Coordinates of C-alpha atoms and ligand atoms in Angstrom, one line a residue:
X1 CA -32.2 -9.4 2.5
X2 CA -34.3 -6.1 2.1
X3 CA -35.8 -6.7 5.4
X4 CA -32.6 -5.3 6.9
X5 CA -32.1 -1.7 7.9
X6 CA -28.5 -1.9 8.2
X7 CA -27.4 -4.6 5.6
X8 CA -25.7 -2.6 3.2
X9 CA -22.5 -0.3 3.3
X10 CA -24.5 2.8 2.5
X11 CA -26.9 2.0 5.4
X12 CA -24.1 1.3 7.7
X13 CA -22.4 4.7 6.6
X14 CA -25.7 6.4 7.1
X15 CA -26.1 4.9 10.7
X16 CA -22.6 5.7 11.7
X17 CA -23.0 9.4 10.8
X18 CA -26.3 9.5 12.7
X19 CA -24.6 7.7 15.8
X20 CA -21.6 10.0 15.6
X21 CA -23.9 13.1 15.7
X22 CA -24.9 12.1 19.2
X23 CA -22.1 13.7 20.9
X24 CA -21.0 11.7 23.8
X25 CA -17.8 13.1 25.3
X26 CA -16.8 11.3 28.6
X27 CA -18.6 13.0 31.6
X28 CA -20.9 15.2 29.7
X29 CA -24.7 15.3 29.2
X30 CA -24.3 13.7 25.8
X31 CA -22.7 10.6 27.4
X32 CA -25.7 10.4 29.8
X33 CA -28.1 10.6 26.8
X34 CA -26.6 8.4 24.3
X35 CA -27.6 5.0 25.3
X36 CA -31.4 5.7 25.2
X37 CA -30.9 6.8 21.7
X38 CA -29.3 3.5 20.7
X39 CA -32.2 1.8 22.6
X40 CA -34.6 3.6 20.5
X41 CA -33.0 2.4 17.4
X42 CA -32.8 -1.2 18.4
X43 CA -36.4 -0.8 19.6
X44 CA -37.5 -0.6 15.9
X45 CA -36.2 -4.1 15.2
X46 CA -39.0 -6.4 15.1
X47 CA -37.2 -8.9 17.5
X48 CA -37.0 -6.4 20.4
X49 CA -40.7 -5.5 19.9
X50 CA -41.4 -9.1 20.5
X51 CA -38.9 -9.4 23.2
X52 CA -38.9 -6.1 25.0
X53 CA -37.1 -7.4 28.0
X54 CA -34.2 -8.3 26.1
X55 CA -33.2 -4.7 25.5
X56 CA -32.3 -3.0 28.5
X57 CA -30.6 0.2 30.1
X58 CA -28.8 -0.2 33.4
X59 CA -27.2 2.1 35.7
X60 CA -23.4 2.7 35.9
X61 CA -22.5 5.8 37.8
X62 CA -23.1 9.5 37.8
X63 CA -26.4 9.2 36.0
X64 CA -24.7 7.3 33.3
X65 CA -26.0 4.0 31.9
X66 CA -25.1 1.0 29.8
X67 CA -27.2 -0.7 27.2
X68 CA -27.4 -4.6 26.7
X69 CA -29.3 -6.1 23.8
X70 CA -29.7 -10.0 23.8
X71 CA -30.6 -11.8 20.8
X72 CA -31.5 -15.3 22.0
X73 CA -32.0 -18.4 19.9
X74 CA -34.5 -20.9 21.7
X75 CA -32.3 -23.7 21.3
X76 CA -28.8 -22.0 22.0
X77 CA -26.9 -21.5 25.0
X78 CA -23.6 -20.5 23.5
X79 CA -23.2 -16.7 23.5
X80 CA -21.0 -14.0 22.1
X81 CA -20.7 -10.8 23.9
X82 CA -20.3 -8.1 21.5
X83 CA -18.6 -5.1 23.5
X84 CA -18.1 -1.6 22.6
X85 CA -17.8 1.9 24.4
X86 CA -20.0 4.9 23.2
X87 CA -18.1 7.7 24.9
X88 CA -15.5 9.7 23.0
X89 CA -12.5 12.2 24.0
X90 CA -13.1 15.8 23.8
X91 CA -13.0 17.9 20.7
X92 CA -11.1 21.3 21.3
X93 CA -8.4 20.3 19.0
X94 CA -10.7 20.9 16.1
X95 CA -10.6 24.7 16.5
X96 CA -13.0 26.5 14.3
X97 CA -14.2 23.2 12.9
X98 CA -15.2 22.1 16.3
X99 CA -19.0 22.1 15.4
X100 CA -18.5 19.7 12.5
X101 CA -16.5 17.1 14.7
X102 CA -19.6 15.2 15.0
X103 CA -20.6 15.5 11.4
X104 CA -18.5 13.2 9.5
X105 CA -19.7 14.0 5.9
X106 CA -19.7 17.9 6.2
X107 CA -16.4 17.7 8.1
X108 CA -14.8 15.5 5.5
X109 CA -15.9 17.8 2.7
X110 CA -14.7 20.9 4.7
X111 CA -11.4 19.6 5.2
X112 CA -10.7 19.6 1.4
X113 CA -10.6 23.4 1.7
X114 CA -8.2 23.2 4.6
X115 CA -5.4 21.1 3.1
X116 CA -2.6 23.6 4.2
X117 CA -3.0 22.8 7.8
X118 CA -2.9 19.1 7.5
X119 CA 0.0 16.6 7.5
X120 CA 1.0 15.2 4.3
X121 CA -0.4 11.7 5.0
X122 CA -3.7 13.0 6.0
X123 CA -3.8 15.1 2.8
X124 CA -3.4 11.9 0.8
X125 CA -5.9 10.0 2.8
X126 CA -8.5 12.8 2.2
X127 CA -7.7 13.2 -1.4
X128 CA -8.2 9.3 -1.8
X129 CA -11.9 9.5 -0.8
X130 CA -11.4 6.4 1.1
X131 CA -11.7 8.0 4.7
X132 CA -14.5 9.4 6.6
X133 CA -13.2 12.0 9.4
X134 CA -14.9 12.9 12.7
X135 CA -14.8 12.3 16.5
X136 CA -15.6 8.9 17.4
X137 CA -15.9 7.5 13.8
X138 CA -13.0 5.3 14.5
X139 CA -12.9 5.2 18.4
X140 CA -15.2 3.6 18.4
X141 CA -18.8 4.2 17.3
X142 CA -18.2 2.2 14.2
X143 CA -17.6 -0.8 16.3
X144 CA -20.9 -0.2 18.0
X145 CA -22.6 0.3 14.5
X146 CA -21.1 -2.8 13.2
X147 CA -22.4 -4.7 16.2
X148 CA -26.0 -3.3 15.7
X149 CA -25.9 -4.4 12.0
X150 CA -24.9 -7.9 13.2
X151 CA -27.5 -8.4 15.8
X152 CA -30.1 -7.2 13.3
X153 CA -29.1 -9.7 11.0
X154 CA -28.9 -12.4 13.5
X155 CA -32.5 -11.6 14.5
X156 CA -33.9 -11.7 11.1
X157 CA -31.9 -14.7 9.9
X158 CA -32.5 -16.4 13.2
X159 CA -28.8 -17.5 13.7
X160 CA -28.7 -20.5 16.0
X161 CA -26.5 -18.7 18.4
X162 CA -26.9 -15.9 21.1
X163 CA -25.6 -12.4 20.7
X164 CA -25.4 -10.2 23.6
X165 CA -24.6 -6.5 22.5
X166 CA -23.1 -4.5 25.3
X167 CA -22.3 -0.8 24.9
X168 CA -20.7 1.2 27.8
X169 CA -19.7 4.7 28.8
X170 CA -16.6 6.0 30.5
X171 CA -14.1 3.8 28.5
X172 CA -11.7 6.8 28.0
X173 CA -11.5 7.7 31.7
X174 CA -12.1 5.1 34.4
X175 CA -14.1 2.3 32.5
X176 CA -16.8 2.7 35.1
X177 CA -19.3 1.7 32.6
X178 CA -17.5 -1.6 32.0
X179 CA -16.9 -2.2 35.7
X180 CA -20.7 -1.7 36.5
X181 CA -21.4 -4.1 33.4
X182 CA -19.4 -7.1 34.6
X183 CA -21.8 -8.1 37.5
X184 CA -24.7 -7.5 35.0
X185 CA -23.3 -9.9 32.5
X186 CA -23.2 -12.6 35.3
X187 CA -26.8 -11.8 36.0
X188 CA -28.0 -12.1 32.5
X189 CA -26.0 -15.4 32.1
X190 CA -28.0 -16.9 35.1
X191 CA -31.5 -15.3 33.9
X192 CA -31.2 -16.6 30.3
X193 CA -28.9 -19.6 31.0
X194 CA -26.4 -18.5 28.6
X195 CA -22.8 -19.9 28.2
X196 CA -20.4 -17.1 27.4
X197 CA -18.1 -18.3 24.5
X198 CA -16.3 -15.3 23.3
X199 CA -15.9 -11.7 24.4
X200 CA -15.6 -9.7 21.1
X201 CA -14.6 -6.3 21.1
X202 CA -14.8 -4.0 18.0
X203 CA -12.0 -1.4 18.9
X204 CA -10.4 0.0 15.9
X205 CA -7.1 -1.1 14.6
X206 CA -4.2 1.1 16.1
X207 CA -1.1 1.6 14.3
X208 CA 2.0 -0.2 15.9
X209 CA 4.3 2.5 14.8
X210 CA 3.7 6.0 13.0
X211 CA 2.9 5.3 9.1
X212 CA 1.9 1.4 9.8
X213 CA -1.2 0.6 7.7
X214 CA -1.4 -3.0 8.4
X215 CA -4.7 -4.7 9.4
X216 CA -4.5 -6.3 12.6
X217 CA -6.9 -8.7 14.8
X218 CA -6.0 -8.7 18.4
X219 CA -6.2 -11.7 20.7
X220 CA -5.6 -9.7 23.9
X221 CA -5.4 -6.4 25.5
X222 CA -2.6 -4.6 27.2
X223 CA -2.8 -3.7 30.7
X224 CA -2.2 -0.3 32.3
X225 CA -1.4 0.7 35.9
X226 CA -0.3 3.9 37.6
X227 CA 2.2 3.3 40.5
X228 CA 2.4 6.7 42.1
X229 CA 4.1 8.3 45.1
X230 CA 3.4 11.1 47.7
X231 CA 6.6 12.6 48.9
X232 CA 6.6 13.9 52.2
X233 CA 9.9 16.1 53.3
X234 CA 10.3 18.6 56.2
X235 CA 9.4 22.2 56.1
X236 CA 11.8 24.9 56.5
X237 CA 12.4 28.7 55.6
X238 CA 14.1 29.5 52.2
X239 CA 16.7 31.2 54.3
X240 CA 17.5 28.0 56.1
X241 CA 17.3 25.3 53.6
X242 CA 19.4 22.8 55.4
X243 CA 16.8 22.8 58.4
X244 CA 14.4 20.8 56.3
X245 CA 14.3 18.6 53.1
X246 CA 12.0 19.6 50.1
X247 CA 9.6 17.2 48.6
X248 CA 10.7 18.2 44.9
X249 CA 14.4 17.1 46.0
X250 CA 13.0 13.6 47.0
X251 CA 10.9 13.3 44.0
X252 CA 13.6 14.1 41.6
X253 CA 15.5 10.7 42.5
X254 CA 12.3 8.7 42.2
X255 CA 11.3 10.1 38.8
X256 CA 14.9 9.9 37.5
X257 CA 14.7 6.0 38.3
X258 CA 11.1 5.5 37.2
X259 CA 11.0 7.4 33.9
X260 CA 12.2 4.8 31.1
X261 CA 12.9 2.1 33.7
X262 CA 13.8 -1.1 31.8
X263 CA 12.6 -3.2 34.9
X264 CA 9.1 -2.2 34.1
X265 CA 9.2 -3.1 30.6
X266 CA 7.8 -6.2 29.4
X267 CA 8.3 -8.4 26.3
X268 CA 5.8 -11.3 25.5
X269 CA 5.5 -13.3 22.3
X270 CA 7.8 -10.8 20.6
X271 CA 5.7 -7.6 21.7
X272 CA 7.2 -5.1 24.0
X273 CA 5.3 -2.7 26.2
X274 CA 6.2 1.0 26.0
X275 CA 8.5 2.0 28.7
X276 CA 7.1 3.8 31.9
X277 CA 6.9 7.4 31.8
X278 CA 5.9 10.1 34.3
X279 CA 2.4 11.6 33.8
X280 CA 2.5 14.0 36.5
X281 CA 5.0 15.5 39.0
X282 CA 3.7 18.2 41.2
X283 CA 4.0 20.1 44.3
X284 CA 0.9 19.8 46.6
X285 CA 1.6 23.4 47.9
X286 CA -1.4 25.3 46.9
X287 CA 0.1 28.9 46.6
X288 CA 3.6 30.7 46.6
X289 CA 5.2 31.3 49.8
X290 CA 8.8 31.5 51.4
X291 CA 8.1 28.3 53.1
X292 CA 9.7 25.3 51.1
X293 CA 7.5 22.9 49.5
X294 CA 7.5 19.6 51.5
X295 CA 4.8 17.7 50.1
X296 CA 4.9 16.6 46.5
X297 CA 3.4 13.8 44.3
X298 CA 3.9 12.0 41.0
X299 CA 2.1 9.7 38.8
X300 CA 3.8 7.0 36.6
X301 CA 2.3 5.1 33.7
X302 CA 3.1 1.6 33.4
X303 CA 2.0 -0.8 30.8
X304 CA 1.6 -4.5 31.3
X305 CA 1.4 -7.9 29.7
X306 CA 1.8 -10.7 32.1
X307 CA 2.4 -9.0 35.3
X308 CA -0.3 -7.9 37.8
X309 CA -0.5 -5.0 40.4
X310 CA 1.2 -7.1 43.1
X311 CA 4.4 -7.6 40.9
X312 CA 4.3 -4.0 39.9
X313 CA 4.3 -2.9 43.4
X314 CA 7.4 -5.0 44.2
X315 CA 9.3 -3.6 41.4
X316 CA 8.0 -0.2 42.4
X317 CA 9.1 -0.6 45.8
X318 CA 12.6 -1.7 44.9
X319 CA 12.9 1.3 42.5
X320 CA 11.8 3.6 45.4
X321 CA 14.1 2.0 47.8
X322 CA 16.9 2.5 45.6
X323 CA 16.0 6.0 44.8
X324 CA 15.8 6.9 48.5
X325 CA 19.1 5.6 49.4
X326 CA 20.5 7.5 46.5
X327 CA 18.7 10.5 47.9
X328 CA 19.9 10.0 51.4
X329 CA 23.6 9.6 50.3
X330 CA 23.5 12.8 48.4
X331 CA 21.7 14.6 51.3
X332 CA 24.1 13.3 54.1
X333 CA 27.0 14.5 51.7
X334 CA 25.7 18.0 51.8
X335 CA 25.1 17.8 55.6
X336 CA 28.5 16.7 56.2
X337 CA 30.1 19.5 54.0
X338 CA 28.0 22.1 55.8
X339 CA 28.6 20.7 59.3
X340 CA 24.8 20.2 59.9
X341 CA 22.8 17.4 61.3
X342 CA 20.5 15.9 58.7
X343 CA 16.7 15.9 59.7
X344 CA 16.3 12.4 59.0
X345 CA 16.7 9.5 56.5
X346 CA 13.8 9.4 53.8
X347 CA 12.1 5.9 54.2
X348 CA 9.8 4.1 51.9
X349 CA 6.7 2.8 52.7
X350 CA 3.4 1.4 51.1
X351 CA 0.2 3.2 51.5
X352 CA -1.3 0.3 53.3
X353 CA 1.4 0.8 56.2
X354 CA 0.7 4.4 56.4
X355 CA -3.2 3.5 56.9
X356 CA -2.4 0.7 59.4
X357 CA -0.1 3.3 61.3
X358 CA -2.8 6.0 61.2
X359 CA -5.5 3.6 62.1
X360 CA -3.3 2.3 65.3
X361 CA -2.7 5.9 66.2
X362 CA -6.2 7.4 65.7
X363 CA -8.7 4.8 65.4
X364 CA -10.9 3.7 62.3
X365 CA -13.5 6.4 62.8
X366 CA -10.9 9.3 62.5
X367 CA -9.2 7.8 59.5
X368 CA -12.7 7.3 57.7
X369 CA -13.6 10.9 58.4
X370 CA -10.3 12.1 56.8
X371 CA -11.1 10.0 53.6
X372 CA -14.7 11.4 53.6
X373 CA -13.6 15.0 54.0
X374 CA -11.3 14.5 50.8
X375 CA -14.1 12.8 48.7
X376 CA -16.4 15.8 49.6
X377 CA -14.2 17.7 47.3
X378 CA -16.3 17.0 44.2
X379 CA -13.8 19.3 42.0
X380 CA -11.0 16.6 42.5
X381 CA -10.8 13.7 40.2
X382 CA -9.8 10.2 41.7
X383 CA -6.2 10.8 40.9
X384 CA -6.2 14.0 43.0
X385 CA -8.2 12.2 45.8
X386 CA -5.8 9.4 45.9
X387 CA -2.9 11.8 46.6
X388 CA -4.8 14.1 48.9
X389 CA -5.8 11.0 51.2
X390 CA -2.2 9.9 51.5
X391 CA -1.1 13.5 51.9
X392 CA -3.8 14.3 54.7
X393 CA -2.9 11.1 56.6
X394 CA 0.9 11.7 56.4
X395 CA 0.2 15.2 58.0
X396 CA -1.4 13.4 61.0
X397 CA 1.6 11.0 61.0
X398 CA 4.5 13.3 60.7
X399 CA 6.7 10.8 62.8
X400 CA 7.0 8.9 59.5
X401 CA 8.5 11.7 57.6
X402 CA 10.6 12.2 55.5
X403 CA 9.1 9.5 53.5
X404 CA 7.9 8.4 50.1
X405 CA 4.6 6.8 50.3
X406 CA 3.7 4.3 47.4
X407 CA 0.2 4.0 46.2
X408 CA -1.9 3.1 43.2
X409 CA -4.0 5.8 41.4
X410 CA -6.9 4.7 39.1
X411 CA -7.4 3.6 36.5
X412 CA -6.1 0.0 36.5
X413 CA -6.6 -2.1 33.4
X414 CA -5.2 -5.7 34.1
X415 CA -3.6 -7.2 30.9
X416 CA -5.7 -10.0 29.1
X417 CA -4.6 -12.5 26.6
X418 CA -6.2 -15.6 24.9
X419 CA -3.7 -16.3 22.3
X420 CA -3.3 -20.0 23.5
X421 CA -7.0 -20.4 23.3
X422 CA -8.2 -23.0 20.6
X423 CA -11.3 -21.1 19.6
X424 CA -9.2 -17.9 19.3
X425 CA -6.7 -19.6 17.1
X426 CA -9.4 -20.7 14.8
X427 CA -10.9 -17.3 14.8
X428 CA -7.6 -15.7 13.8
X429 CA -7.1 -18.2 11.2
X430 CA -10.5 -17.8 9.8
X431 CA -10.1 -14.0 9.4
X432 CA -6.6 -14.3 8.0
X433 CA -7.7 -16.8 5.3
X434 CA -11.0 -14.9 4.4
X435 CA -9.5 -11.5 4.4
X436 CA -6.9 -12.5 1.8
X437 CA -9.5 -14.8 -0.2
X438 CA -12.4 -12.2 -0.1
X439 CA -10.5 -8.7 -0.1
X440 CA -7.0 -9.5 -0.8
X441 CA -6.5 -8.1 2.6
X442 CA -3.4 -9.3 4.5
X443 CA -4.3 -9.8 8.2
X444 CA -1.9 -10.0 11.0
X445 CA -2.3 -11.0 14.6
X446 CA -1.4 -8.9 17.5
X447 CA -1.3 -10.5 21.1
X448 CA -2.0 -7.4 23.1
X449 CA -4.3 -4.5 21.7
X450 CA -2.2 -1.5 22.2
X451 CA -4.9 1.0 22.6
X452 CA -6.2 0.0 26.2
X453 CA -9.8 -1.5 26.2
X454 CA -12.6 -2.8 28.3
X455 CA -11.6 -6.4 27.5
X456 CA -9.2 -5.8 30.6
X457 CA -12.4 -6.5 32.8
X458 CA -13.4 -9.8 31.6
X459 CA -11.4 -13.4 31.8
X460 CA -9.5 -12.1 34.6
X461 CA -6.7 -14.6 35.5
X462 CA -5.0 -14.5 38.9
X463 CA -3.9 -17.6 40.6
X464 CA -3.1 -15.9 43.9
X465 CA -4.7 -12.9 45.4
X466 CA -2.6 -10.3 43.3
X467 CA -5.3 -7.9 43.3
X468 CA -5.4 -7.6 47.2
X469 CA -2.3 -5.6 47.0
X470 CA -4.0 -3.3 44.5
X471 CA -7.2 -2.9 46.6
X472 CA -5.1 -2.1 49.9
X473 CA -2.9 0.3 48.3
X474 CA -5.4 2.3 46.3
X475 CA -6.7 5.1 48.6
X476 CA -9.9 5.7 46.8
X477 CA -10.7 2.0 46.7
X478 CA -14.5 1.5 47.5
X479 CA -15.5 4.9 47.5
X480 CA -15.7 6.1 43.9
X481 CA -13.4 3.4 42.5
X482 CA -14.0 -0.2 42.3
X483 CA -12.9 -3.1 40.1
X484 CA -15.2 -6.1 40.3
X485 CA -12.3 -8.8 40.5
X486 CA -14.4 -11.4 41.9
X487 CA -16.9 -11.2 39.2
X488 CA -14.2 -10.7 36.5
X489 CA -12.8 -14.0 37.6
X490 CA -16.1 -15.6 37.0
X491 CA -16.6 -14.4 33.4
X492 CA -14.3 -16.9 32.0
X493 CA -14.2 -16.9 28.1
X494 CA -11.7 -15.9 25.6
X495 CA -11.2 -12.4 24.4
X496 CA -10.8 -11.2 20.8
X497 CA -10.9 -7.6 19.1
X498 CA -11.9 -7.3 15.5
X499 CA -12.6 -3.8 14.4
X500 CA -12.4 -1.4 11.5
X501 CA -9.2 0.3 10.4
X502 CA -8.8 3.9 11.1
X503 CA -6.2 6.5 12.0
X504 CA -5.3 9.1 14.5
X505 CA -7.7 8.2 17.3
X506 CA -8.0 11.1 19.7
X507 CA -6.5 13.6 17.2
X508 CA -8.5 16.0 15.0
X509 CA -7.6 13.8 12.1
X510 CA -9.3 10.9 13.5
X511 CA -10.7 9.0 10.4
X512 CA -12.1 5.8 9.4
X513 CA -11.4 3.5 6.4
X514 CA -14.8 3.2 4.9
X515 CA -14.0 0.0 2.9
X516 CA -12.6 -1.6 5.9
X517 CA -15.5 -0.4 8.2
X518 CA -18.6 -0.7 6.0
X519 CA -17.6 -3.8 3.8
X520 CA -14.8 -5.7 4.8
X521 CA -14.8 -6.0 8.5
X522 CA -18.7 -6.7 9.1
X523 CA -18.2 -9.6 6.4
X524 CA -15.4 -10.9 8.1
X525 CA -17.0 -10.9 11.7
X526 CA -20.3 -12.4 10.4
X527 CA -18.4 -15.1 8.7
X528 CA -16.4 -15.8 11.8
X529 CA -19.5 -16.1 13.8
X530 CA -21.1 -18.5 11.3
X531 CA -17.9 -20.6 11.4
X532 CA -18.3 -20.8 15.1
X533 CA -21.8 -21.9 14.7
X534 CA -21.0 -24.5 12.4
X535 CA -18.1 -25.8 14.5
Ligands
ZN601 ZN1 -11.8 3.1 22.1

């Protein structure tokens, strides 16, 4: 056993602290540099010295890369893909302790002198000595470290199964890393003649409600989508308000109806999605003037379990039609009282209809030039670009105004679930039994991981062409944002998430439960893989 670098809880703790010290906030230099550091670590293992081509870095986007490390047993085809992301969220909320956010041991020590500023449950956890604090400890560098430990052990003990470690950037923003990795997984499958048996992620356990300390394994991952709207009114001067209709006025009706809308909530297997909520509602006018704002936009967040983009667009459209008619009635009422003619009726159209209209009117080249001009603004993110493309097209097609244009803004995480899969049932049973037997740890199954994960991009199920609705209503589709739906459909194997217990992901009190991370979960996952080998 002493041939292992990472075979003890102490060694895993040390490796975790080192990996956390490699800062890797999404869209920073650190994120770009991170994977070659993991590569160097894995390169130290005898197996990868003998099989250098099994350890590879691949391009994602914007100079970012993802890493694959394949342990291939000569007689095995069955392969488990071990998935993790190595980017983390920002650290401003650490305030004057920000420099220590990436030094878990030091930060944990320092926090003992800062008890006053900490919530009661955090103080208790800190005093218990059971937790290690720091950015990325929980979400999710421990998952990566655990996978590194597993692959080392598999190579040394020559497990008769294949393990493919995959670690990617950008999970916290658009999942560009995972989307780039999907076609590569198909390539590696061909090249090494692999059969993918299981996609195993190592995201940490997220509490189901505040104060929840249960340990969960997840047989699926919740989906997330952003139905969004561009509101195009009619401009006027503040002195003549009824000669136009403002975009904020129109927007207010849709936002009223979208926020907490029960028709966009799903309950599946006793689990319920959080209600939809507005993520942003804003005026597209860039500075103050006495001209009324006639262009606005809103982004809504919707979670999914069984629905796909097509179904969400259908519901969104119904809600929008309803909102527009309420808006029109209220507006007509005012016009009647004030003896003025209305400027028109607010209509609802999907982005694809606007695009077709614009192409018919101006031709494809003109429309492509508009898109390219928007994309040239590198300071705008994908959401801003989505809205600006629709906005610029509407400026050219004002005969359609006043209108609400419905579209999707990135990212989209399709929901995924394998609860009915026989292998997943066995794995969940195994972890439940062994958790109790070995560690007196009660393990519960959750059907949809509630923290959003890269599992959304494998095992894609879509009987029809549900994703074409997404593609044709996403203004930035193809330039900057792509989901590899076709390749995702080919990656058919069940999904499972087993990771360490932690708390407060994305908060300055992010912390990892050490016994769970360094002892319990690695043993349970190793046992689970061996159970799969024996079956
Ligand atoms: Zn995560």
